[in-house]
Amino acid sequence: MKTPNRLGDIEITDPQAMRALAHPVRLAILDHLRRHGPATATQLAPDVGATPSVTSWHLRHLAGFGLVRDSEPGPDRRQRRWEAAARGFRFEAPLDPADEEGQAAARVLSQQMFRRYADLPSRWADEVGPALDPTWLRLAGLANTRVVVSAEELAAIEDGIERVLAPYVTRDPAERPADGRGVLLMRYVLPEGSEGQVGEAGSEEQAEQAGESGESERAGESGQAGQAGQTRKAP
């Protein structure tokens, strides 16, 4: 694994580490530890959908790849406490197409992450959105923007987004505003295939309707245009 980037993410490059993370319980463990801080296997178990003993096994497996580590002991020193090894984790498929192991591992992890968050927006709309203050609700929503760019330009867009987010992700908790609250920014970045496909929801007809120069649409309380992309969680 590479050293943390400007957002405090560890970058996973080892195919075995990618496969180790590509499990629903392990992804749930990391989500919990990043959001709520150190915890024991017993504390994690109800949230990740596994027994304490199974959760403990998954924690040890993650620790073997440096994704979690021992934390300071709690009041009950008899139970081992764990913490995430970084603010977040990211991975990239290898550039070398001949690296079949790396390509396959990245694909498996991508699929697991997409599945984990697939129904999150609809659950948010049903369970969280209706209870929000109008000020927050009008800032929420789903954005869908299509642009035509080179690979280098897309990398620059991603880098620019990270530069904007970095001060908010990495600032000390004591510096957060008193009226602040956690916000999950989900960012899917989906380059089209050679014939314009991005999956069942992205037909050629839809791509043509979006226009060659790129247009955006947003579903939300405000009805304003915006942009969405890849998923990560701030602490």
Tab-separated table of C-alpha atoms in Angstrom:
chain	number	residue	atom	x	y	z
A	1	MET	CA	0.000	0.000	0.000
A	2	LYS	CA	1.083	3.547	-0.724
A	3	THR	CA	1.310	6.297	1.864
A	4	PRO	CA	-1.821	8.380	2.503
A	5	ASN	CA	-2.764	11.028	-0.066
A	6	ARG	CA	-3.910	14.587	0.668
A	7	LEU	CA	-7.250	13.280	1.956
A	8	GLY	CA	-5.583	10.879	4.363
A	9	ASP	CA	-6.517	7.825	2.286
A	10	ILE	CA	-4.245	4.808	2.042
A	11	GLU	CA	-3.962	3.718	-1.581
A	12	ILE	CA	-4.245	-0.053	-1.987
A	13	THR	CA	-2.129	-1.515	-4.783
A	14	ASP	CA	-1.711	-5.138	-3.636
A	15	PRO	CA	-4.238	-7.443	-5.389
A	16	GLN	CA	-4.429	-9.670	-2.302
A	17	ALA	CA	-5.317	-6.673	-0.134
A	18	MET	CA	-8.039	-5.695	-2.630
A	19	ARG	CA	-9.513	-9.181	-2.447
A	20	ALA	CA	-9.280	-9.135	1.344
A	21	LEU	CA	-11.370	-5.954	1.421
A	22	ALA	CA	-13.888	-7.230	-1.153
A	23	HIS	CA	-16.279	-8.682	1.420
A	24	PRO	CA	-19.527	-7.121	2.705
A	25	VAL	CA	-18.651	-7.596	6.382
A	26	ARG	CA	-15.151	-6.148	5.986
A	27	LEU	CA	-16.412	-3.111	4.101
A	28	ALA	CA	-19.014	-2.608	6.838
A	29	ILE	CA	-16.311	-2.888	9.518
A	30	LEU	CA	-14.200	-0.185	7.880
A	31	ASP	CA	-17.217	2.079	7.398
A	32	HIS	CA	-18.106	1.780	11.080
A	33	LEU	CA	-14.558	2.369	12.331
A	34	ARG	CA	-14.104	5.434	10.114
A	35	ARG	CA	-17.424	6.951	11.148
A	36	HIS	CA	-17.569	6.078	14.822
A	37	GLY	CA	-13.964	5.510	15.863
A	38	PRO	CA	-12.367	2.584	17.714
A	39	ALA	CA	-14.541	-0.379	18.652
A	40	THR	CA	-14.356	-3.981	19.811
A	41	ALA	CA	-15.574	-6.938	17.780
A	42	THR	CA	-18.570	-7.192	20.108
A	43	GLN	CA	-19.493	-3.545	19.510
A	44	LEU	CA	-19.094	-3.916	15.757
A	45	ALA	CA	-21.031	-7.164	15.395
A	46	PRO	CA	-24.634	-5.814	15.380
A	47	ASP	CA	-23.776	-3.120	12.843
A	48	VAL	CA	-21.913	-5.391	10.402
A	49	GLY	CA	-24.327	-8.315	10.548
A	50	ALA	CA	-22.014	-10.960	11.997
A	51	THR	CA	-21.362	-12.635	15.336
A	52	PRO	CA	-18.576	-11.230	17.541
A	53	SER	CA	-16.363	-14.243	16.796
A	54	VAL	CA	-16.834	-13.918	13.030
A	55	THR	CA	-16.295	-10.155	13.253
A	56	SER	CA	-13.077	-10.756	15.204
A	57	TRP	CA	-11.864	-13.111	12.468
A	58	HIS	CA	-12.546	-10.507	9.780
A	59	LEU	CA	-10.741	-7.846	11.844
A	60	ARG	CA	-7.634	-10.008	12.118
A	61	HIS	CA	-7.748	-10.619	8.372
A	62	LEU	CA	-7.946	-6.886	7.670
A	63	ALA	CA	-5.120	-6.247	10.136
A	64	GLY	CA	-2.933	-8.670	8.213
A	65	PHE	CA	-3.060	-6.263	5.270
A	66	GLY	CA	-2.623	-3.115	7.356
A	67	LEU	CA	-6.202	-1.902	6.895
A	68	VAL	CA	-7.046	-1.885	10.622
A	69	ARG	CA	-4.846	-1.843	13.710
A	70	ASP	CA	-4.973	-2.052	17.492
A	71	SER	CA	-6.344	1.018	19.242
A	72	GLU	CA	-5.831	2.296	22.756
A	73	PRO	CA	-7.600	-0.025	25.217
A	74	GLY	CA	-10.956	1.094	26.545
A	75	PRO	CA	-12.276	0.972	30.120
A	76	ASP	CA	-12.645	-2.794	29.797
A	77	ARG	CA	-9.082	-3.801	29.002
A	78	ARG	CA	-10.092	-7.410	28.501
A	79	GLN	CA	-11.505	-6.692	25.033
A	80	ARG	CA	-9.307	-5.774	22.094
A	81	ARG	CA	-10.207	-2.474	20.444
A	82	TRP	CA	-9.603	-1.776	16.766
A	83	GLU	CA	-9.342	1.347	14.644
A	84	ALA	CA	-9.094	2.078	10.930
A	85	ALA	CA	-5.515	2.540	9.746
A	86	ALA	CA	-6.432	5.669	7.744
A	87	ARG	CA	-9.226	8.180	7.130
A	88	GLY	CA	-10.188	6.276	4.000
A	89	PHE	CA	-9.025	3.747	1.460
A	90	ARG	CA	-8.830	3.809	-2.281
A	91	PHE	CA	-7.570	1.537	-5.000
A	92	GLU	CA	-6.907	1.684	-8.703
A	93	ALA	CA	-6.889	-0.946	-11.411
A	94	PRO	CA	-3.328	-1.439	-12.714
A	95	LEU	CA	-2.431	0.376	-15.919
A	96	ASP	CA	-0.792	-2.746	-17.350
A	97	PRO	CA	-3.518	-4.842	-19.066
A	98	ALA	CA	-1.228	-7.862	-18.739
A	99	ASP	CA	-1.586	-7.678	-14.945
A	100	GLU	CA	-4.570	-10.003	-14.920
A	101	GLU	CA	-4.429	-10.616	-11.160
A	102	GLY	CA	-4.529	-6.907	-10.366
A	103	GLN	CA	-7.264	-6.222	-12.917
A	104	ALA	CA	-9.431	-9.041	-11.557
A	105	ALA	CA	-8.929	-8.006	-7.909
A	106	ALA	CA	-9.823	-4.370	-8.653
A	107	ARG	CA	-12.926	-5.490	-10.537
A	108	VAL	CA	-14.115	-7.694	-7.647
A	109	LEU	CA	-13.612	-4.896	-5.105
A	110	SER	CA	-15.358	-2.370	-7.363
A	111	GLN	CA	-18.369	-4.655	-7.687
A	112	GLN	CA	-18.607	-5.153	-3.930
A	113	MET	CA	-18.423	-1.411	-3.268
A	114	PHE	CA	-21.068	-0.606	-5.882
A	115	ARG	CA	-23.360	-3.261	-4.392
A	116	ARG	CA	-22.842	-1.962	-0.867
A	117	TYR	CA	-24.011	1.538	-1.746
A	118	ALA	CA	-26.503	0.692	-4.510
A	119	ASP	CA	-29.653	1.311	-2.451
A	120	LEU	CA	-28.236	3.944	-0.106
A	121	PRO	CA	-29.706	6.972	-1.955
A	122	SER	CA	-33.221	5.514	-1.948
A	123	ARG	CA	-32.950	4.566	1.747
A	124	TRP	CA	-31.764	8.098	2.512
A	125	ALA	CA	-34.742	9.525	0.616
A	126	ASP	CA	-37.154	7.323	2.592
A	127	GLU	CA	-35.608	7.427	6.058
A	128	VAL	CA	-33.482	10.568	6.435
A	129	GLY	CA	-34.547	13.207	3.933
A	130	PRO	CA	-38.118	13.729	5.203
A	131	ALA	CA	-36.845	14.627	8.690
A	132	LEU	CA	-34.240	17.172	7.563
A	133	ASP	CA	-34.523	20.906	8.020
A	134	PRO	CA	-35.455	22.575	4.684
A	135	THR	CA	-32.091	24.355	4.603
A	136	TRP	CA	-30.277	21.021	4.493
A	137	LEU	CA	-32.861	19.273	2.347
A	138	ARG	CA	-32.606	21.732	-0.532
A	139	LEU	CA	-28.833	21.207	-0.643
A	140	ALA	CA	-29.238	17.441	-0.986
A	141	GLY	CA	-30.067	15.488	-4.100
A	142	LEU	CA	-28.742	13.496	-7.028
A	143	ALA	CA	-26.737	15.022	-9.859
A	144	ASN	CA	-26.035	13.482	-13.259
A	145	THR	CA	-23.539	15.210	-15.531
A	146	ARG	CA	-22.056	13.946	-18.790
A	147	VAL	CA	-18.887	15.504	-20.187
A	148	VAL	CA	-16.620	14.598	-23.084
A	149	VAL	CA	-13.013	14.717	-21.866
A	150	SER	CA	-9.654	13.050	-22.325
A	151	ALA	CA	-8.232	10.722	-19.686
A	152	GLU	CA	-5.824	13.481	-18.658
A	153	GLU	CA	-8.664	15.991	-18.304
A	154	LEU	CA	-10.700	13.543	-16.213
A	155	ALA	CA	-7.707	13.033	-13.922
A	156	ALA	CA	-7.463	16.822	-13.565
A	157	ILE	CA	-11.175	17.040	-12.690
A	158	GLU	CA	-10.760	14.382	-9.997
A	159	ASP	CA	-7.677	16.121	-8.631
A	160	GLY	CA	-9.532	19.440	-8.518
A	161	ILE	CA	-12.436	17.919	-6.586
A	162	GLU	CA	-10.029	16.414	-4.062
A	163	ARG	CA	-8.289	19.758	-3.597
A	164	VAL	CA	-11.631	21.383	-2.780
A	165	LEU	CA	-12.580	18.616	-0.327
A	166	ALA	CA	-9.211	18.188	1.387
A	167	PRO	CA	-9.479	21.084	3.902
A	168	TYR	CA	-12.878	19.849	5.099
A	169	VAL	CA	-11.887	16.173	5.270
A	170	THR	CA	-8.609	16.693	7.104
A	171	ARG	CA	-9.395	19.560	9.496
A	172	ASP	CA	-9.255	18.920	13.210
A	173	PRO	CA	-12.638	18.036	14.767
A	174	ALA	CA	-12.244	21.032	17.102
A	175	GLU	CA	-12.310	23.321	14.042
A	176	ARG	CA	-15.600	22.021	12.675
A	177	PRO	CA	-18.532	24.479	12.831
A	178	ALA	CA	-20.879	24.157	15.779
A	179	ASP	CA	-23.851	23.691	13.447
A	180	GLY	CA	-22.032	21.241	11.173
A	181	ARG	CA	-23.245	17.730	10.422
A	182	GLY	CA	-21.876	14.748	8.524
A	183	VAL	CA	-22.556	14.757	4.786
A	184	LEU	CA	-21.885	11.769	2.543
A	185	LEU	CA	-20.682	12.850	-0.900
A	186	MET	CA	-21.075	9.951	-3.344
A	187	ARG	CA	-19.087	10.424	-6.534
A	188	TYR	CA	-19.495	7.896	-9.330
A	189	VAL	CA	-17.100	8.402	-12.231
A	190	LEU	CA	-18.192	6.141	-15.103
A	191	PRO	CA	-16.342	6.470	-18.424
A	192	GLU	CA	-18.478	5.223	-21.307
A	193	GLY	CA	-17.586	2.188	-23.374
A	194	SER	CA	-16.506	2.384	-26.993
A	195	GLU	CA	-20.141	2.648	-28.138
A	196	GLY	CA	-21.320	4.955	-25.387
A	197	GLN	CA	-22.518	2.316	-22.920
A	198	VAL	CA	-22.380	2.871	-19.168
A	199	GLY	CA	-24.761	0.029	-18.260
A	200	GLU	CA	-28.491	-0.571	-18.615
A	201	ALA	CA	-29.394	2.917	-17.376
A	202	GLY	CA	-27.064	4.635	-19.849
A	203	SER	CA	-28.305	3.862	-23.358
A	204	GLU	CA	-27.008	5.472	-26.526
A	205	GLU	CA	-30.309	7.334	-26.844
A	206	GLN	CA	-29.815	8.846	-23.394
A	207	ALA	CA	-26.247	9.778	-24.256
A	208	GLU	CA	-27.429	11.548	-27.411
A	209	GLN	CA	-30.073	13.419	-25.427
A	210	ALA	CA	-27.375	14.650	-23.063
A	211	GLY	CA	-25.551	16.224	-26.006
A	212	GLU	CA	-22.017	15.870	-27.273
A	213	SER	CA	-20.745	18.876	-25.341
A	214	GLY	CA	-22.122	17.623	-22.032
A	215	GLU	CA	-25.180	18.572	-20.017
A	216	SER	CA	-26.195	18.076	-16.408
A	217	GLU	CA	-29.382	17.289	-14.560
A	218	ARG	CA	-30.091	17.169	-10.849
A	219	ALA	CA	-32.865	15.524	-8.868
A	220	GLY	CA	-33.315	17.236	-5.532
A	221	GLU	CA	-35.398	19.675	-3.561
A	222	SER	CA	-33.756	22.713	-5.145
A	223	GLY	CA	-33.919	21.520	-8.755
A	224	GLN	CA	-30.521	23.074	-9.433
A	225	ALA	CA	-27.893	21.605	-11.736
A	226	GLY	CA	-24.955	19.843	-10.148
A	227	GLN	CA	-22.441	17.014	-10.303
A	228	ALA	CA	-22.012	13.671	-8.538
A	229	GLY	CA	-19.280	11.053	-8.469
A	230	GLN	CA	-17.187	8.528	-6.508
A	231	THR	CA	-17.997	7.440	-2.975
A	232	ARG	CA	-15.931	8.047	0.129
A	233	LYS	CA	-16.685	8.903	3.742
A	234	ALA	CA	-15.201	11.636	5.800
A	235	PRO	CA	-14.546	10.849	9.467
